Amino acid sequence: MVKKAGCRKMGVISTDEWLKKDFNRPIQMMEKLKSTFHDSLDGDAIYQQLLKHGMYSPNQRTKLTWEYLQENDAWKKTQNLFTSYKKLWGGPDVPIYIFPLMSSWGWKKTNETKSGLAFEDKLFLFYDKEIADKEMEALLIHEYHHVCRLHRLEKEPKEFTLLDTMIMEGLAERTVERYLGAYYLARWTKLYQEDKLQEFWSKHLEGKHMIKRTDPLHDVLLLGQKGFPHMLGYCSGFYLVGKSEKISVKKSFIIQSEEFL
Protein backbone atom coordinates (compact mmCIF):
# COMPACT_ATOMS: atom_id res chain seq x y z
CA MET A 1 0.00 0.00 0.00
CA VAL A 2 1.24 3.52 -0.68
CA LYS A 3 0.83 7.08 0.55
CA LYS A 4 2.69 10.35 0.00
CA ALA A 5 3.92 12.53 2.97
CA GLY A 6 8.46 14.40 6.24
CA CYS A 7 11.56 12.55 8.15
CA ARG A 8 14.93 12.72 9.85
CA LYS A 9 16.83 9.56 10.70
CA MET A 10 17.40 7.09 7.86
CA GLY A 11 17.55 3.31 7.50
CA VAL A 12 16.01 0.85 9.94
CA ILE A 13 14.93 2.63 13.12
CA SER A 14 15.35 0.88 16.48
CA THR A 15 11.65 0.19 16.97
CA ASP A 16 12.74 -3.00 18.79
CA GLU A 17 13.89 -0.66 21.58
CA TRP A 18 10.61 1.26 21.40
CA LEU A 19 8.72 -2.02 21.75
CA LYS A 20 10.76 -3.05 24.81
CA LYS A 21 9.55 0.07 26.57
CA ASP A 22 6.07 0.59 25.15
CA PHE A 23 4.78 -2.65 23.57
CA ASN A 24 1.47 -2.24 25.46
CA ARG A 25 1.28 1.48 24.67
CA PRO A 26 1.51 1.74 20.86
CA ILE A 27 -0.07 5.21 20.79
CA GLN A 28 2.76 6.41 23.04
CA MET A 29 5.25 5.07 20.48
CA MET A 30 3.42 6.79 17.64
CA GLU A 31 3.94 10.15 19.35
CA LYS A 32 7.61 9.81 18.28
CA LEU A 33 6.45 9.90 14.64
CA LYS A 34 4.40 13.11 14.74
CA SER A 35 7.14 15.24 13.19
CA THR A 36 7.37 12.89 10.19
CA PHE A 37 3.74 13.47 9.19
CA HIS A 38 3.06 16.81 7.48
CA ASP A 39 -0.64 16.81 8.29
CA SER A 40 -0.28 17.35 12.07
CA LEU A 41 -1.56 13.90 13.07
CA ASP A 42 -1.32 12.99 16.75
CA GLY A 43 -0.14 9.59 18.01
CA ASP A 44 -3.64 8.14 18.07
CA ALA A 45 -4.42 9.22 14.49
CA ILE A 46 -1.11 7.77 13.25
CA TYR A 47 -1.83 4.49 15.05
CA GLN A 48 -5.33 4.29 13.55
CA GLN A 49 -3.87 4.81 10.07
CA LEU A 50 -1.24 2.09 10.58
CA LEU A 51 -3.82 -0.34 12.01
CA LYS A 52 -5.58 -0.30 8.63
CA HIS A 53 -2.41 -1.62 7.00
CA GLY A 54 -1.45 -4.38 9.45
CA MET A 55 0.02 -2.71 12.56
CA TYR A 56 -0.30 -4.89 15.66
CA SER A 57 -2.61 -4.49 18.64
CA PRO A 58 -1.06 -5.54 21.97
CA ASN A 59 -2.01 -9.11 22.90
CA GLN A 60 -0.31 -12.39 23.74
CA ARG A 61 0.03 -13.51 20.11
CA THR A 62 1.58 -10.27 18.87
CA LYS A 63 3.94 -10.27 21.86
CA LEU A 64 5.16 -13.71 20.78
CA THR A 65 5.61 -12.33 17.25
CA TRP A 66 7.73 -9.47 18.58
CA GLU A 67 9.89 -11.89 20.61
CA TYR A 68 10.37 -14.09 17.54
CA LEU A 69 11.38 -11.11 15.40
CA GLN A 70 13.97 -10.10 17.98
CA GLU A 71 15.43 -13.61 18.13
CA ASN A 72 15.45 -13.77 14.33
CA ASP A 73 17.41 -10.48 13.95
CA ALA A 74 14.62 -8.98 11.83
CA TRP A 75 15.91 -5.43 12.28
CA LYS A 76 19.50 -6.24 11.26
CA LYS A 77 18.39 -8.41 8.32
CA THR A 78 16.08 -5.68 7.02
CA GLN A 79 18.86 -3.08 7.29
CA ASN A 80 21.16 -5.30 5.22
CA LEU A 81 18.46 -5.75 2.57
CA PHE A 82 17.73 -2.02 2.48
CA THR A 83 21.42 -1.17 2.08
CA SER A 84 21.67 -3.60 -0.86
CA TYR A 85 18.58 -2.44 -2.76
CA LYS A 86 19.22 1.25 -2.10
CA LYS A 87 22.65 0.85 -3.72
CA LEU A 88 21.35 -1.37 -6.56
CA TRP A 89 18.51 0.99 -7.50
CA GLY A 90 20.15 4.31 -6.57
CA GLY A 91 17.12 4.89 -4.37
CA PRO A 92 16.47 7.45 -1.64
CA ASP A 93 17.52 7.07 1.98
CA VAL A 94 14.40 6.81 4.15
CA PRO A 95 13.64 5.67 7.71
CA ILE A 96 12.11 2.20 8.05
CA TYR A 97 9.86 1.32 10.98
CA ILE A 98 9.32 -2.39 11.76
CA PHE A 99 6.45 -3.64 13.95
CA PRO A 100 4.67 -6.97 14.52
CA LEU A 101 1.80 -7.79 12.17
CA MET A 102 -1.75 -7.65 13.52
CA SER A 103 -2.86 -11.07 14.76
CA SER A 104 -6.29 -10.90 13.09
CA TRP A 105 -5.12 -9.14 9.96
CA GLY A 106 -7.95 -8.34 7.56
CA TRP A 107 -6.13 -10.00 4.64
CA LYS A 108 -5.63 -13.22 6.60
CA LYS A 109 -7.97 -14.89 4.13
CA THR A 110 -4.90 -14.87 1.86
CA ASN A 111 -2.65 -16.07 4.74
CA GLU A 112 -0.13 -13.29 4.32
CA THR A 113 2.74 -13.17 6.83
CA LYS A 114 3.59 -9.56 6.06
CA SER A 115 2.23 -6.16 5.15
CA GLY A 116 3.60 -2.68 4.64
CA LEU A 117 2.88 0.96 4.04
CA ALA A 118 5.11 3.18 1.91
CA PHE A 119 5.33 6.96 1.84
CA GLU A 120 7.63 9.08 -0.28
CA ASP A 121 9.80 9.70 2.78
CA LYS A 122 9.35 6.68 5.08
CA LEU A 123 8.44 3.02 5.18
CA PHE A 124 6.49 0.82 7.61
CA LEU A 125 6.95 -2.96 7.57
CA PHE A 126 4.76 -5.38 9.54
CA TYR A 127 6.05 -8.93 10.04
CA ASP A 128 4.28 -12.02 11.37
CA LYS A 129 6.23 -14.54 13.41
CA GLU A 130 6.12 -17.15 10.64
CA ILE A 131 7.89 -14.83 8.20
CA ALA A 132 10.86 -16.33 6.33
CA ASP A 133 13.92 -14.28 5.37
CA LYS A 134 12.93 -14.33 1.69
CA GLU A 135 9.46 -13.03 2.56
CA MET A 136 11.11 -10.12 4.39
CA GLU A 137 13.06 -9.46 1.21
CA ALA A 138 9.91 -9.67 -0.92
CA LEU A 139 8.16 -7.11 1.29
CA LEU A 140 11.16 -4.78 1.30
CA ILE A 141 11.39 -4.97 -2.51
CA HIS A 142 7.67 -4.25 -2.92
CA GLU A 143 7.43 -1.35 -0.49
CA TYR A 144 10.79 0.24 -1.33
CA HIS A 145 9.82 0.11 -5.02
CA HIS A 146 6.86 2.32 -4.05
CA VAL A 147 9.22 4.78 -2.34
CA CYS A 148 11.47 4.94 -5.42
CA ARG A 149 8.51 5.44 -7.78
CA LEU A 150 6.97 8.14 -5.57
CA HIS A 151 10.31 9.93 -5.59
CA ARG A 152 10.57 9.87 -9.36
CA LEU A 153 6.97 10.53 -10.43
CA GLU A 154 6.19 14.22 -10.86
CA LYS A 155 2.67 14.01 -9.52
CA GLU A 156 1.01 15.35 -6.40
CA PRO A 157 -0.59 12.71 -4.12
CA LYS A 158 -4.06 14.20 -4.50
CA GLU A 159 -3.73 13.82 -8.28
CA PHE A 160 -3.12 10.06 -8.09
CA THR A 161 -5.81 8.02 -9.82
CA LEU A 162 -7.00 4.48 -9.19
CA LEU A 163 -5.01 3.44 -12.28
CA ASP A 164 -1.87 5.03 -10.79
CA THR A 165 -2.30 3.05 -7.57
CA MET A 166 -3.07 -0.19 -9.41
CA ILE A 167 0.00 0.15 -11.63
CA MET A 168 2.14 1.09 -8.61
CA GLU A 169 1.13 -2.17 -6.91
CA GLY A 170 1.56 -4.19 -10.11
CA LEU A 171 5.03 -2.84 -10.83
CA ALA A 172 6.19 -3.41 -7.24
CA GLU A 173 5.04 -7.04 -7.23
CA ARG A 174 6.46 -7.75 -10.71
CA THR A 175 9.79 -6.49 -9.31
CA VAL A 176 9.52 -9.06 -6.52
CA GLU A 177 9.01 -11.71 -9.21
CA ARG A 178 12.05 -10.47 -11.14
CA TYR A 179 14.40 -10.80 -8.15
CA LEU A 180 12.94 -13.71 -6.17
CA GLY A 181 10.77 -15.66 -8.61
CA ALA A 182 7.05 -16.45 -8.67
CA TYR A 183 7.17 -18.48 -5.45
CA TYR A 184 7.61 -15.32 -3.38
CA LEU A 185 4.80 -13.34 -4.99
CA ALA A 186 2.05 -12.20 -2.64
CA ARG A 187 -0.81 -14.69 -2.50
CA TRP A 188 -3.26 -12.16 -3.93
CA THR A 189 -1.42 -12.35 -7.29
CA LYS A 190 -2.81 -15.87 -7.76
CA LEU A 191 -6.46 -15.23 -6.84
CA TYR A 192 -7.88 -15.03 -10.40
CA GLN A 193 -7.25 -16.38 -13.91
CA GLU A 194 -6.60 -14.00 -16.81
CA ASP A 195 -10.09 -14.36 -18.31
CA LYS A 196 -11.62 -13.46 -14.93
CA LEU A 197 -9.46 -10.34 -14.66
CA GLN A 198 -10.46 -9.27 -18.18
CA GLU A 199 -14.10 -9.68 -17.16
CA PHE A 200 -13.52 -7.69 -13.94
CA TRP A 201 -11.92 -4.87 -15.93
CA SER A 202 -14.94 -4.53 -18.23
CA LYS A 203 -17.48 -4.99 -15.44
CA HIS A 204 -15.97 -3.05 -12.53
CA LEU A 205 -13.00 -0.88 -13.53
CA GLU A 206 -13.36 0.48 -17.06
CA GLY A 207 -14.61 4.05 -16.80
CA LYS A 208 -13.74 4.20 -13.11
CA HIS A 209 -9.96 3.74 -13.36
CA MET A 210 -9.36 7.52 -13.52
CA ILE A 211 -11.11 8.36 -10.23
CA LYS A 212 -8.82 10.22 -7.82
CA ARG A 213 -7.47 8.59 -4.66
CA THR A 214 -9.52 11.09 -2.64
CA ASP A 215 -12.71 9.45 -3.98
CA PRO A 216 -14.13 6.95 -1.41
CA LEU A 217 -14.60 4.46 -4.26
CA HIS A 218 -10.81 4.37 -4.84
CA ASP A 219 -10.01 2.12 -1.85
CA VAL A 220 -13.23 0.12 -2.26
CA LEU A 221 -12.20 -0.93 -5.79
CA LEU A 222 -8.50 -1.25 -4.96
CA LEU A 223 -9.09 -3.65 -2.08
CA GLY A 224 -12.30 -5.23 -3.40
CA GLN A 225 -14.68 -4.23 -0.62
CA LYS A 226 -18.47 -3.87 -0.47
CA GLY A 227 -19.16 -6.85 -2.71
CA PHE A 228 -16.42 -6.24 -5.31
CA PRO A 229 -13.95 -9.13 -5.95
CA HIS A 230 -11.32 -9.38 -3.21
CA MET A 231 -8.14 -7.34 -3.96
CA LEU A 232 -9.67 -6.26 -7.28
CA GLY A 233 -7.37 -3.29 -7.97
CA TYR A 234 -4.21 -5.01 -6.79
CA CYS A 235 -4.82 -8.09 -8.94
CA SER A 236 -5.80 -6.01 -11.96
CA GLY A 237 -2.68 -3.84 -11.68
CA PHE A 238 -0.49 -6.95 -11.51
CA TYR A 239 -2.26 -8.32 -14.60
CA LEU A 240 -1.93 -5.06 -16.61
CA VAL A 241 1.80 -4.79 -15.89
CA GLY A 242 2.35 -8.47 -16.66
CA LYS A 243 0.78 -8.38 -20.11
CA SER A 244 2.94 -5.48 -21.32
CA GLU A 245 6.52 -5.84 -22.51
CA LYS A 246 9.22 -6.20 -19.86
CA ILE A 247 10.88 -2.99 -18.70
CA SER A 248 13.97 -2.40 -16.56
CA VAL A 249 13.54 -1.79 -12.84
CA LYS A 250 14.82 1.77 -13.21
CA LYS A 251 12.31 2.46 -15.99
CA SER A 252 9.56 1.07 -13.75
CA PHE A 253 10.15 4.03 -11.40
CA ILE A 254 9.26 6.59 -14.08
CA ILE A 255 6.95 4.97 -16.68
CA GLN A 256 3.50 6.58 -16.82
CA SER A 257 0.53 4.46 -15.72
CA GLU A 258 -1.43 5.14 -18.91
CA GLU A 259 1.19 3.26 -20.95
CA PHE A 260 -0.14 -0.02 -19.52
CA LEU A 261 -3.65 0.41 -20.93
Tab-separated table of C-alpha atoms in Angstrom:
chain	number	residue	atom	x	y	z
A	1	MET	CA	0.000	0.000	0.000
A	2	VAL	CA	1.239	3.517	-0.680
A	3	LYS	CA	0.830	7.076	0.551
A	4	LYS	CA	2.693	10.354	0.003
A	5	ALA	CA	3.916	12.532	2.966
A	6	GLY	CA	8.461	14.400	6.244
A	7	CYS	CA	11.562	12.552	8.147
A	8	ARG	CA	14.927	12.720	9.846
A	9	LYS	CA	16.835	9.556	10.699
A	10	MET	CA	17.400	7.087	7.864
A	11	GLY	CA	17.550	3.314	7.500
A	12	VAL	CA	16.008	0.853	9.943
A	13	ILE	CA	14.928	2.634	13.116
A	14	SER	CA	15.353	0.877	16.480
A	15	THR	CA	11.652	0.195	16.973
A	16	ASP	CA	12.735	-2.995	18.791
A	17	GLU	CA	13.889	-0.659	21.580
A	18	TRP	CA	10.614	1.261	21.401
A	19	LEU	CA	8.715	-2.022	21.746
A	20	LYS	CA	10.755	-3.046	24.810
A	21	LYS	CA	9.550	0.069	26.567
A	22	ASP	CA	6.068	0.593	25.154
A	23	PHE	CA	4.781	-2.645	23.572
A	24	ASN	CA	1.474	-2.242	25.456
A	25	ARG	CA	1.282	1.478	24.670
A	26	PRO	CA	1.512	1.737	20.865
A	27	ILE	CA	-0.073	5.208	20.791
A	28	GLN	CA	2.758	6.414	23.044
A	29	MET	CA	5.245	5.069	20.475
A	30	MET	CA	3.415	6.790	17.640
A	31	GLU	CA	3.940	10.155	19.354
A	32	LYS	CA	7.609	9.806	18.281
A	33	LEU	CA	6.454	9.901	14.637
A	34	LYS	CA	4.401	13.110	14.744
A	35	SER	CA	7.143	15.239	13.191
A	36	THR	CA	7.369	12.889	10.185
A	37	PHE	CA	3.741	13.472	9.192
A	38	HIS	CA	3.064	16.810	7.479
A	39	ASP	CA	-0.642	16.811	8.287
A	40	SER	CA	-0.275	17.347	12.068
A	41	LEU	CA	-1.561	13.903	13.073
A	42	ASP	CA	-1.323	12.986	16.748
A	43	GLY	CA	-0.142	9.594	18.014
A	44	ASP	CA	-3.644	8.137	18.070
A	45	ALA	CA	-4.421	9.221	14.489
A	46	ILE	CA	-1.107	7.775	13.250
A	47	TYR	CA	-1.830	4.488	15.049
A	48	GLN	CA	-5.329	4.289	13.550
A	49	GLN	CA	-3.870	4.811	10.067
A	50	LEU	CA	-1.243	2.091	10.575
A	51	LEU	CA	-3.817	-0.338	12.013
A	52	LYS	CA	-5.583	-0.299	8.633
A	53	HIS	CA	-2.412	-1.618	7.004
A	54	GLY	CA	-1.445	-4.378	9.451
A	55	MET	CA	0.022	-2.705	12.563
A	56	TYR	CA	-0.299	-4.888	15.661
A	57	SER	CA	-2.608	-4.487	18.645
A	58	PRO	CA	-1.057	-5.539	21.971
A	59	ASN	CA	-2.010	-9.110	22.903
A	60	GLN	CA	-0.310	-12.395	23.742
A	61	ARG	CA	0.025	-13.506	20.109
A	62	THR	CA	1.579	-10.272	18.869
A	63	LYS	CA	3.943	-10.266	21.860
A	64	LEU	CA	5.160	-13.713	20.777
A	65	THR	CA	5.607	-12.325	17.253
A	66	TRP	CA	7.728	-9.473	18.584
A	67	GLU	CA	9.891	-11.892	20.608
A	68	TYR	CA	10.372	-14.091	17.543
A	69	LEU	CA	11.376	-11.111	15.396
A	70	GLN	CA	13.967	-10.102	17.980
A	71	GLU	CA	15.426	-13.614	18.131
A	72	ASN	CA	15.453	-13.766	14.332
A	73	ASP	CA	17.407	-10.477	13.946
A	74	ALA	CA	14.615	-8.980	11.826
A	75	TRP	CA	15.912	-5.430	12.276
A	76	LYS	CA	19.499	-6.245	11.264
A	77	LYS	CA	18.393	-8.410	8.317
A	78	THR	CA	16.084	-5.677	7.025
A	79	GLN	CA	18.862	-3.080	7.291
A	80	ASN	CA	21.165	-5.297	5.222
A	81	LEU	CA	18.456	-5.745	2.575
A	82	PHE	CA	17.727	-2.025	2.483
A	83	THR	CA	21.424	-1.173	2.078
A	84	SER	CA	21.675	-3.599	-0.864
A	85	TYR	CA	18.585	-2.440	-2.756
A	86	LYS	CA	19.222	1.246	-2.097
A	87	LYS	CA	22.647	0.849	-3.724
A	88	LEU	CA	21.348	-1.368	-6.555
A	89	TRP	CA	18.515	0.995	-7.497
A	90	GLY	CA	20.148	4.310	-6.574
A	91	GLY	CA	17.122	4.885	-4.371
A	92	PRO	CA	16.474	7.453	-1.644
A	93	ASP	CA	17.520	7.070	1.981
A	94	VAL	CA	14.400	6.808	4.152
A	95	PRO	CA	13.643	5.671	7.711
A	96	ILE	CA	12.105	2.196	8.047
A	97	TYR	CA	9.860	1.317	10.982
A	98	ILE	CA	9.317	-2.391	11.760
A	99	PHE	CA	6.451	-3.638	13.951
A	100	PRO	CA	4.674	-6.972	14.519
A	101	LEU	CA	1.798	-7.792	12.171
A	102	MET	CA	-1.745	-7.650	13.517
A	103	SER	CA	-2.861	-11.071	14.761
A	104	SER	CA	-6.292	-10.903	13.095
A	105	TRP	CA	-5.121	-9.138	9.957
A	106	GLY	CA	-7.950	-8.336	7.556
A	107	TRP	CA	-6.130	-9.997	4.643
A	108	LYS	CA	-5.625	-13.215	6.602
A	109	LYS	CA	-7.972	-14.891	4.129
A	110	THR	CA	-4.904	-14.867	1.861
A	111	ASN	CA	-2.653	-16.072	4.737
A	112	GLU	CA	-0.127	-13.291	4.320
A	113	THR	CA	2.741	-13.166	6.827
A	114	LYS	CA	3.585	-9.558	6.064
A	115	SER	CA	2.229	-6.159	5.151
A	116	GLY	CA	3.602	-2.677	4.640
A	117	LEU	CA	2.879	0.962	4.039
A	118	ALA	CA	5.114	3.180	1.912
A	119	PHE	CA	5.330	6.962	1.840
A	120	GLU	CA	7.631	9.082	-0.285
A	121	ASP	CA	9.801	9.701	2.778
A	122	LYS	CA	9.346	6.677	5.080
A	123	LEU	CA	8.435	3.024	5.178
A	124	PHE	CA	6.493	0.823	7.606
A	125	LEU	CA	6.953	-2.963	7.570
A	126	PHE	CA	4.755	-5.378	9.540
A	127	TYR	CA	6.054	-8.925	10.040
A	128	ASP	CA	4.275	-12.019	11.371
A	129	LYS	CA	6.235	-14.536	13.411
A	130	GLU	CA	6.123	-17.146	10.638
A	131	ILE	CA	7.895	-14.828	8.202
A	132	ALA	CA	10.856	-16.333	6.334
A	133	ASP	CA	13.916	-14.277	5.370
A	134	LYS	CA	12.928	-14.327	1.686
A	135	GLU	CA	9.464	-13.029	2.564
A	136	MET	CA	11.110	-10.124	4.393
A	137	GLU	CA	13.057	-9.458	1.214
A	138	ALA	CA	9.907	-9.667	-0.915
A	139	LEU	CA	8.157	-7.109	1.292
A	140	LEU	CA	11.163	-4.775	1.302
A	141	ILE	CA	11.391	-4.967	-2.515
A	142	HIS	CA	7.668	-4.254	-2.924
A	143	GLU	CA	7.426	-1.354	-0.485
A	144	TYR	CA	10.794	0.240	-1.325
A	145	HIS	CA	9.820	0.108	-5.016
A	146	HIS	CA	6.859	2.325	-4.051
A	147	VAL	CA	9.217	4.778	-2.341
A	148	CYS	CA	11.474	4.944	-5.415
A	149	ARG	CA	8.511	5.444	-7.780
A	150	LEU	CA	6.966	8.137	-5.572
A	151	HIS	CA	10.312	9.931	-5.587
A	152	ARG	CA	10.574	9.870	-9.364
A	153	LEU	CA	6.975	10.533	-10.425
A	154	GLU	CA	6.193	14.220	-10.859
A	155	LYS	CA	2.669	14.008	-9.519
A	156	GLU	CA	1.014	15.353	-6.397
A	157	PRO	CA	-0.587	12.713	-4.118
A	158	LYS	CA	-4.059	14.196	-4.498
A	159	GLU	CA	-3.726	13.818	-8.283
A	160	PHE	CA	-3.120	10.060	-8.088
A	161	THR	CA	-5.811	8.022	-9.825
A	162	LEU	CA	-6.995	4.480	-9.191
A	163	LEU	CA	-5.006	3.445	-12.279
A	164	ASP	CA	-1.865	5.032	-10.786
A	165	THR	CA	-2.299	3.051	-7.572
A	166	MET	CA	-3.074	-0.190	-9.407
A	167	ILE	CA	0.000	0.152	-11.633
A	168	MET	CA	2.144	1.094	-8.609
A	169	GLU	CA	1.127	-2.168	-6.912
A	170	GLY	CA	1.558	-4.189	-10.106
A	171	LEU	CA	5.032	-2.836	-10.826
A	172	ALA	CA	6.187	-3.414	-7.244
A	173	GLU	CA	5.038	-7.039	-7.227
A	174	ARG	CA	6.458	-7.747	-10.706
A	175	THR	CA	9.787	-6.492	-9.313
A	176	VAL	CA	9.519	-9.064	-6.517
A	177	GLU	CA	9.012	-11.707	-9.214
A	178	ARG	CA	12.054	-10.467	-11.140
A	179	TYR	CA	14.403	-10.800	-8.146
A	180	LEU	CA	12.944	-13.713	-6.167
A	181	GLY	CA	10.766	-15.665	-8.610
A	182	ALA	CA	7.052	-16.453	-8.670
A	183	TYR	CA	7.173	-18.480	-5.453
A	184	TYR	CA	7.606	-15.315	-3.381
A	185	LEU	CA	4.804	-13.343	-4.988
A	186	ALA	CA	2.048	-12.197	-2.641
A	187	ARG	CA	-0.810	-14.693	-2.502
A	188	TRP	CA	-3.260	-12.161	-3.933
A	189	THR	CA	-1.422	-12.350	-7.285
A	190	LYS	CA	-2.808	-15.875	-7.759
A	191	LEU	CA	-6.456	-15.229	-6.841
A	192	TYR	CA	-7.875	-15.030	-10.401
A	193	GLN	CA	-7.250	-16.382	-13.910
A	194	GLU	CA	-6.597	-14.000	-16.814
A	195	ASP	CA	-10.091	-14.359	-18.311
A	196	LYS	CA	-11.621	-13.457	-14.934
A	197	LEU	CA	-9.456	-10.339	-14.660
A	198	GLN	CA	-10.458	-9.269	-18.178
A	199	GLU	CA	-14.096	-9.680	-17.156
A	200	PHE	CA	-13.518	-7.694	-13.941
A	201	TRP	CA	-11.917	-4.868	-15.928
A	202	SER	CA	-14.944	-4.534	-18.226
A	203	LYS	CA	-17.481	-4.989	-15.441
A	204	HIS	CA	-15.973	-3.049	-12.528
A	205	LEU	CA	-12.999	-0.879	-13.535
A	206	GLU	CA	-13.362	0.476	-17.063
A	207	GLY	CA	-14.608	4.046	-16.804
A	208	LYS	CA	-13.739	4.203	-13.106
A	209	HIS	CA	-9.965	3.741	-13.365
A	210	MET	CA	-9.358	7.516	-13.518
A	211	ILE	CA	-11.112	8.364	-10.235
A	212	LYS	CA	-8.821	10.216	-7.816
A	213	ARG	CA	-7.469	8.587	-4.661
A	214	THR	CA	-9.524	11.091	-2.641
A	215	ASP	CA	-12.706	9.446	-3.976
A	216	PRO	CA	-14.127	6.949	-1.406
A	217	LEU	CA	-14.605	4.457	-4.259
A	218	HIS	CA	-10.810	4.369	-4.835
A	219	ASP	CA	-10.008	2.115	-1.848
A	220	VAL	CA	-13.232	0.118	-2.256
A	221	LEU	CA	-12.196	-0.929	-5.789
A	222	LEU	CA	-8.496	-1.249	-4.964
A	223	LEU	CA	-9.093	-3.655	-2.079
A	224	GLY	CA	-12.295	-5.230	-3.399
A	225	GLN	CA	-14.680	-4.226	-0.625
A	226	LYS	CA	-18.472	-3.874	-0.472
A	227	GLY	CA	-19.162	-6.849	-2.707
A	228	PHE	CA	-16.422	-6.238	-5.308
A	229	PRO	CA	-13.954	-9.128	-5.955
A	230	HIS	CA	-11.316	-9.382	-3.205
A	231	MET	CA	-8.143	-7.345	-3.957
A	232	LEU	CA	-9.668	-6.261	-7.280
A	233	GLY	CA	-7.372	-3.288	-7.968
A	234	TYR	CA	-4.205	-5.011	-6.790
A	235	CYS	CA	-4.817	-8.094	-8.939
A	236	SER	CA	-5.804	-6.009	-11.965
A	237	GLY	CA	-2.678	-3.844	-11.683
A	238	PHE	CA	-0.493	-6.951	-11.513
A	239	TYR	CA	-2.256	-8.323	-14.603
A	240	LEU	CA	-1.926	-5.061	-16.606
A	241	VAL	CA	1.796	-4.785	-15.887
A	242	GLY	CA	2.354	-8.472	-16.665
A	243	LYS	CA	0.784	-8.382	-20.107
A	244	SER	CA	2.944	-5.477	-21.318
A	245	GLU	CA	6.520	-5.836	-22.510
A	246	LYS	CA	9.222	-6.197	-19.862
A	247	ILE	CA	10.884	-2.994	-18.698
A	248	SER	CA	13.966	-2.400	-16.562
A	249	VAL	CA	13.536	-1.795	-12.839
A	250	LYS	CA	14.817	1.774	-13.209
A	251	LYS	CA	12.309	2.465	-15.989
A	252	SER	CA	9.557	1.072	-13.747
A	253	PHE	CA	10.150	4.028	-11.397
A	254	ILE	CA	9.257	6.589	-14.082
A	255	ILE	CA	6.950	4.974	-16.678
A	256	GLN	CA	3.503	6.580	-16.820
A	257	SER	CA	0.534	4.455	-15.719
A	258	GLU	CA	-1.431	5.140	-18.912
A	259	GLU	CA	1.187	3.260	-20.948
A	260	PHE	CA	-0.143	-0.020	-19.522
A	261	LEU	CA	-3.652	0.413	-20.928
